Amino acid sequence: MSGLFLFRLIPPRADFAQTMTDIEQHTMHLHNTYWQQLLADGRVVVYGPVADPEGVWGLGVLRAADRAEALAIAEADPSITAALNTFELLEIIDGVTG
């Protein structure tokens, strides 16, 4: 049985979505490709940027056997391995999906 985990991608600055450098854009392209594959593999329920008035951040809902597996998925995100972004990972207790 798998659980659900909330992945919050935290950008390096509040205006990151509007001010990315070419290198940051490339890294975020790799990040998006990574999450597209997770979605195709059935590991992700939903993902995408959140229009927070305080600054855009990324959301992903992961399916994983346990926190260790979810953490491994999060840590392998190219924007994390490149030390561009940071993240928070929280378990969704008794999550229900359609």
N, C-alpha and C. Protein backbone atom coordinates (compact mmCIF):
# COMPACT_ATOMS: atom_id res chain seq x y z
N MET A 1 0.85 -1.19 0.00
CA MET A 1 0.00 0.00 0.00
C MET A 1 0.89 1.25 0.00
N SER A 2 0.52 2.21 -0.79
CA SER A 2 1.31 3.44 -0.85
C SER A 2 0.60 4.56 -0.12
N GLY A 3 1.41 5.52 0.32
CA GLY A 3 0.87 6.70 0.95
C GLY A 3 1.01 7.89 0.02
N LEU A 4 0.44 9.00 0.44
CA LEU A 4 0.54 10.24 -0.32
C LEU A 4 1.38 11.24 0.46
N PHE A 5 2.19 11.99 -0.29
CA PHE A 5 3.09 12.95 0.32
C PHE A 5 3.03 14.26 -0.45
N LEU A 6 2.98 15.36 0.29
CA LEU A 6 2.98 16.69 -0.30
C LEU A 6 4.43 17.15 -0.43
N PHE A 7 4.83 17.44 -1.64
CA PHE A 7 6.16 17.97 -1.94
C PHE A 7 5.98 19.45 -2.24
N ARG A 8 6.67 20.30 -1.50
CA ARG A 8 6.63 21.74 -1.76
C ARG A 8 8.02 22.17 -2.20
N LEU A 9 8.11 22.61 -3.44
CA LEU A 9 9.37 23.10 -4.01
C LEU A 9 9.50 24.58 -3.67
N ILE A 10 10.58 24.92 -2.98
CA ILE A 10 10.78 26.29 -2.51
C ILE A 10 11.87 26.95 -3.35
N PRO A 11 11.52 27.97 -4.11
CA PRO A 11 12.50 28.64 -4.97
C PRO A 11 13.46 29.50 -4.16
N PRO A 12 14.56 29.90 -4.79
CA PRO A 12 15.58 30.66 -4.06
C PRO A 12 15.21 32.10 -3.76
N ARG A 13 14.16 32.62 -4.44
CA ARG A 13 13.74 34.01 -4.22
C ARG A 13 12.27 34.15 -4.64
N ALA A 14 11.60 35.14 -4.07
CA ALA A 14 10.15 35.30 -4.30
C ALA A 14 9.81 35.55 -5.76
N ASP A 15 10.66 36.25 -6.49
CA ASP A 15 10.37 36.56 -7.90
C ASP A 15 11.06 35.59 -8.88
N PHE A 16 11.40 34.43 -8.39
CA PHE A 16 12.14 33.44 -9.18
C PHE A 16 11.47 33.14 -10.53
N ALA A 17 10.16 32.95 -10.51
CA ALA A 17 9.43 32.59 -11.75
C ALA A 17 9.57 33.66 -12.82
N GLN A 18 9.77 34.91 -12.40
CA GLN A 18 9.87 36.03 -13.35
C GLN A 18 11.32 36.39 -13.70
N THR A 19 12.28 35.93 -12.89
CA THR A 19 13.66 36.42 -13.05
C THR A 19 14.69 35.31 -13.27
N MET A 20 14.25 34.14 -13.69
CA MET A 20 15.19 33.03 -13.89
C MET A 20 16.26 33.38 -14.91
N THR A 21 17.48 32.99 -14.59
CA THR A 21 18.58 33.10 -15.54
C THR A 21 18.46 31.96 -16.55
N ASP A 22 19.27 31.99 -17.59
CA ASP A 22 19.26 30.90 -18.58
C ASP A 22 19.60 29.57 -17.93
N ILE A 23 20.56 29.55 -17.04
CA ILE A 23 20.95 28.31 -16.36
C ILE A 23 19.81 27.82 -15.47
N GLU A 24 19.16 28.74 -14.76
CA GLU A 24 18.02 28.36 -13.93
C GLU A 24 16.87 27.84 -14.78
N GLN A 25 16.62 28.45 -15.93
CA GLN A 25 15.56 27.97 -16.82
C GLN A 25 15.87 26.55 -17.29
N HIS A 26 17.12 26.30 -17.62
CA HIS A 26 17.51 24.95 -18.05
C HIS A 26 17.29 23.94 -16.93
N THR A 27 17.69 24.31 -15.72
CA THR A 27 17.51 23.42 -14.58
C THR A 27 16.03 23.15 -14.33
N MET A 28 15.20 24.18 -14.47
CA MET A 28 13.77 23.99 -14.28
C MET A 28 13.15 23.17 -15.40
N HIS A 29 13.71 23.22 -16.59
CA HIS A 29 13.27 22.34 -17.67
C HIS A 29 13.55 20.88 -17.29
N LEU A 30 14.73 20.62 -16.75
CA LEU A 30 15.08 19.27 -16.29
C LEU A 30 14.13 18.83 -15.16
N HIS A 31 13.83 19.75 -14.26
CA HIS A 31 12.88 19.50 -13.17
C HIS A 31 11.52 19.09 -13.74
N ASN A 32 11.03 19.84 -14.71
CA ASN A 32 9.72 19.55 -15.30
C ASN A 32 9.72 18.19 -16.01
N THR A 33 10.78 17.90 -16.72
CA THR A 33 10.90 16.60 -17.40
C THR A 33 10.87 15.46 -16.38
N TYR A 34 11.56 15.64 -15.27
CA TYR A 34 11.60 14.65 -14.19
C TYR A 34 10.18 14.40 -13.66
N TRP A 35 9.43 15.47 -13.38
CA TRP A 35 8.09 15.33 -12.85
C TRP A 35 7.11 14.77 -13.88
N GLN A 36 7.31 15.09 -15.15
CA GLN A 36 6.47 14.50 -16.21
C GLN A 36 6.65 12.98 -16.22
N GLN A 37 7.89 12.53 -16.04
CA GLN A 37 8.14 11.08 -16.02
C GLN A 37 7.52 10.44 -14.79
N LEU A 38 7.64 11.10 -13.64
CA LEU A 38 7.00 10.58 -12.42
C LEU A 38 5.49 10.45 -12.62
N LEU A 39 4.88 11.43 -13.26
CA LEU A 39 3.45 11.39 -13.55
C LEU A 39 3.13 10.22 -14.47
N ALA A 40 3.91 10.06 -15.53
CA ALA A 40 3.70 8.97 -16.48
C ALA A 40 3.85 7.61 -15.81
N ASP A 41 4.73 7.54 -14.81
CA ASP A 41 4.97 6.29 -14.07
C ASP A 41 3.94 6.03 -12.98
N GLY A 42 3.00 6.95 -12.80
CA GLY A 42 1.98 6.79 -11.77
C GLY A 42 2.46 7.13 -10.37
N ARG A 43 3.59 7.78 -10.26
CA ARG A 43 4.17 8.14 -8.95
C ARG A 43 3.63 9.47 -8.43
N VAL A 44 3.00 10.25 -9.32
CA VAL A 44 2.53 11.58 -8.98
C VAL A 44 1.05 11.70 -9.29
N VAL A 45 0.30 12.29 -8.36
CA VAL A 45 -1.13 12.52 -8.55
C VAL A 45 -1.33 13.84 -9.30
N VAL A 46 -0.61 14.87 -8.88
CA VAL A 46 -0.70 16.19 -9.49
C VAL A 46 0.59 16.93 -9.17
N TYR A 47 0.96 17.83 -10.08
CA TYR A 47 2.09 18.71 -9.79
C TYR A 47 1.94 19.99 -10.60
N GLY A 48 2.60 21.05 -10.13
CA GLY A 48 2.59 22.30 -10.88
C GLY A 48 2.88 23.49 -9.98
N PRO A 49 3.06 24.65 -10.61
CA PRO A 49 3.33 25.86 -9.84
C PRO A 49 2.06 26.38 -9.16
N VAL A 50 2.25 26.98 -8.00
CA VAL A 50 1.15 27.55 -7.22
C VAL A 50 1.26 29.07 -7.26
N ALA A 51 0.19 29.74 -7.63
CA ALA A 51 0.17 31.20 -7.75
C ALA A 51 -0.04 31.84 -6.38
N ASP A 52 0.96 31.77 -5.55
CA ASP A 52 0.92 32.36 -4.21
C ASP A 52 1.28 33.85 -4.33
N PRO A 53 0.49 34.75 -3.77
CA PRO A 53 0.81 36.19 -3.84
C PRO A 53 2.18 36.52 -3.24
N GLU A 54 2.67 35.67 -2.35
CA GLU A 54 3.98 35.89 -1.73
C GLU A 54 5.12 35.43 -2.63
N GLY A 55 4.81 34.71 -3.69
CA GLY A 55 5.81 34.18 -4.61
C GLY A 55 5.44 32.78 -5.05
N VAL A 56 5.58 32.51 -6.32
CA VAL A 56 5.24 31.19 -6.88
C VAL A 56 6.13 30.12 -6.28
N TRP A 57 5.53 28.97 -5.97
CA TRP A 57 6.27 27.80 -5.50
C TRP A 57 5.66 26.57 -6.16
N GLY A 58 6.36 25.46 -6.09
CA GLY A 58 5.91 24.25 -6.75
C GLY A 58 5.25 23.27 -5.80
N LEU A 59 4.21 22.60 -6.29
CA LEU A 59 3.50 21.59 -5.52
C LEU A 59 3.52 20.28 -6.27
N GLY A 60 3.73 19.21 -5.55
CA GLY A 60 3.58 17.87 -6.10
C GLY A 60 2.97 16.97 -5.06
N VAL A 61 2.09 16.09 -5.47
CA VAL A 61 1.56 15.07 -4.58
C VAL A 61 2.10 13.74 -5.09
N LEU A 62 2.92 13.12 -4.25
CA LEU A 62 3.61 11.88 -4.60
C LEU A 62 2.92 10.66 -4.01
N ARG A 63 2.97 9.57 -4.73
CA ARG A 63 2.58 8.26 -4.20
C ARG A 63 3.89 7.54 -3.89
N ALA A 64 4.02 7.06 -2.66
CA ALA A 64 5.23 6.34 -2.27
C ALA A 64 4.89 5.34 -1.17
N ALA A 65 5.69 4.29 -1.07
CA ALA A 65 5.47 3.25 -0.06
C ALA A 65 5.61 3.82 1.34
N ASP A 66 6.56 4.75 1.50
CA ASP A 66 6.82 5.33 2.81
C ASP A 66 7.58 6.64 2.65
N ARG A 67 7.85 7.31 3.76
CA ARG A 67 8.54 8.60 3.72
C ARG A 67 9.92 8.48 3.10
N ALA A 68 10.63 7.40 3.37
CA ALA A 68 11.97 7.23 2.82
C ALA A 68 11.94 7.22 1.29
N GLU A 69 10.97 6.53 0.73
CA GLU A 69 10.84 6.48 -0.73
C GLU A 69 10.47 7.85 -1.28
N ALA A 70 9.53 8.53 -0.64
CA ALA A 70 9.14 9.87 -1.09
C ALA A 70 10.32 10.83 -0.99
N LEU A 71 11.09 10.72 0.07
CA LEU A 71 12.27 11.57 0.25
C LEU A 71 13.30 11.32 -0.85
N ALA A 72 13.50 10.06 -1.21
CA ALA A 72 14.44 9.73 -2.29
C ALA A 72 13.99 10.33 -3.61
N ILE A 73 12.70 10.29 -3.89
CA ILE A 73 12.16 10.89 -5.11
C ILE A 73 12.39 12.40 -5.09
N ALA A 74 12.08 13.03 -3.96
CA ALA A 74 12.25 14.49 -3.83
C ALA A 74 13.71 14.89 -3.99
N GLU A 75 14.60 14.16 -3.35
CA GLU A 75 16.03 14.50 -3.38
C GLU A 75 16.64 14.30 -4.76
N ALA A 76 16.02 13.48 -5.61
CA ALA A 76 16.53 13.23 -6.96
C ALA A 76 16.05 14.27 -7.97
N ASP A 77 15.16 15.16 -7.57
CA ASP A 77 14.70 16.23 -8.45
C ASP A 77 15.91 17.03 -8.93
N PRO A 78 16.07 17.23 -10.23
CA PRO A 78 17.24 17.95 -10.74
C PRO A 78 17.42 19.35 -10.17
N SER A 79 16.34 20.03 -9.82
CA SER A 79 16.49 21.36 -9.24
C SER A 79 16.99 21.29 -7.80
N ILE A 80 16.81 20.15 -7.16
CA ILE A 80 17.34 19.93 -5.81
C ILE A 80 18.79 19.50 -5.90
N THR A 81 19.09 18.55 -6.79
CA THR A 81 20.49 18.09 -6.92
C THR A 81 21.40 19.21 -7.39
N ALA A 82 20.84 20.17 -8.12
CA ALA A 82 21.63 21.33 -8.59
C ALA A 82 21.75 22.41 -7.51
N ALA A 83 21.11 22.17 -6.36
CA ALA A 83 21.10 23.13 -5.24
C ALA A 83 20.47 24.48 -5.64
N LEU A 84 19.54 24.43 -6.57
CA LEU A 84 18.82 25.64 -6.98
C LEU A 84 17.66 25.90 -6.02
N ASN A 85 16.85 24.89 -5.78
CA ASN A 85 15.68 24.98 -4.91
C ASN A 85 15.88 24.13 -3.67
N THR A 86 15.01 24.34 -2.69
CA THR A 86 14.91 23.46 -1.54
C THR A 86 13.48 22.91 -1.53
N PHE A 87 13.19 22.06 -0.56
CA PHE A 87 11.84 21.48 -0.53
C PHE A 87 11.42 21.13 0.88
N GLU A 88 10.12 20.97 1.04
CA GLU A 88 9.50 20.41 2.23
C GLU A 88 8.74 19.17 1.77
N LEU A 89 8.68 18.17 2.63
CA LEU A 89 7.94 16.95 2.32
C LEU A 89 7.09 16.59 3.53
N LEU A 90 5.78 16.50 3.32
CA LEU A 90 4.85 16.21 4.40
C LEU A 90 3.93 15.07 3.99
N GLU A 91 3.66 14.17 4.93
CA GLU A 91 2.74 13.08 4.66
C GLU A 91 1.30 13.59 4.69
N ILE A 92 0.50 13.13 3.75
CA ILE A 92 -0.93 13.42 3.74
C ILE A 92 -1.61 12.26 4.46
N ILE A 93 -2.17 12.54 5.60
CA ILE A 93 -2.75 11.48 6.44
C ILE A 93 -4.12 11.09 5.88
N ASP A 94 -4.29 9.80 5.63
CA ASP A 94 -5.56 9.27 5.13
C ASP A 94 -6.05 9.99 3.87
N GLY A 95 -5.12 10.32 2.97
CA GLY A 95 -5.48 11.00 1.73
C GLY A 95 -6.37 10.13 0.85
N VAL A 96 -7.28 10.78 0.16
CA VAL A 96 -8.21 10.09 -0.74
C VAL A 96 -8.04 10.69 -2.13
N THR A 97 -7.93 9.84 -3.12
CA THR A 97 -7.83 10.30 -4.51
C THR A 97 -8.98 9.73 -5.31
N GLY A 98 -9.23 10.36 -6.45
CA GLY A 98 -10.31 9.92 -7.32
C GLY A 98 -9.87 8.87 -8.29
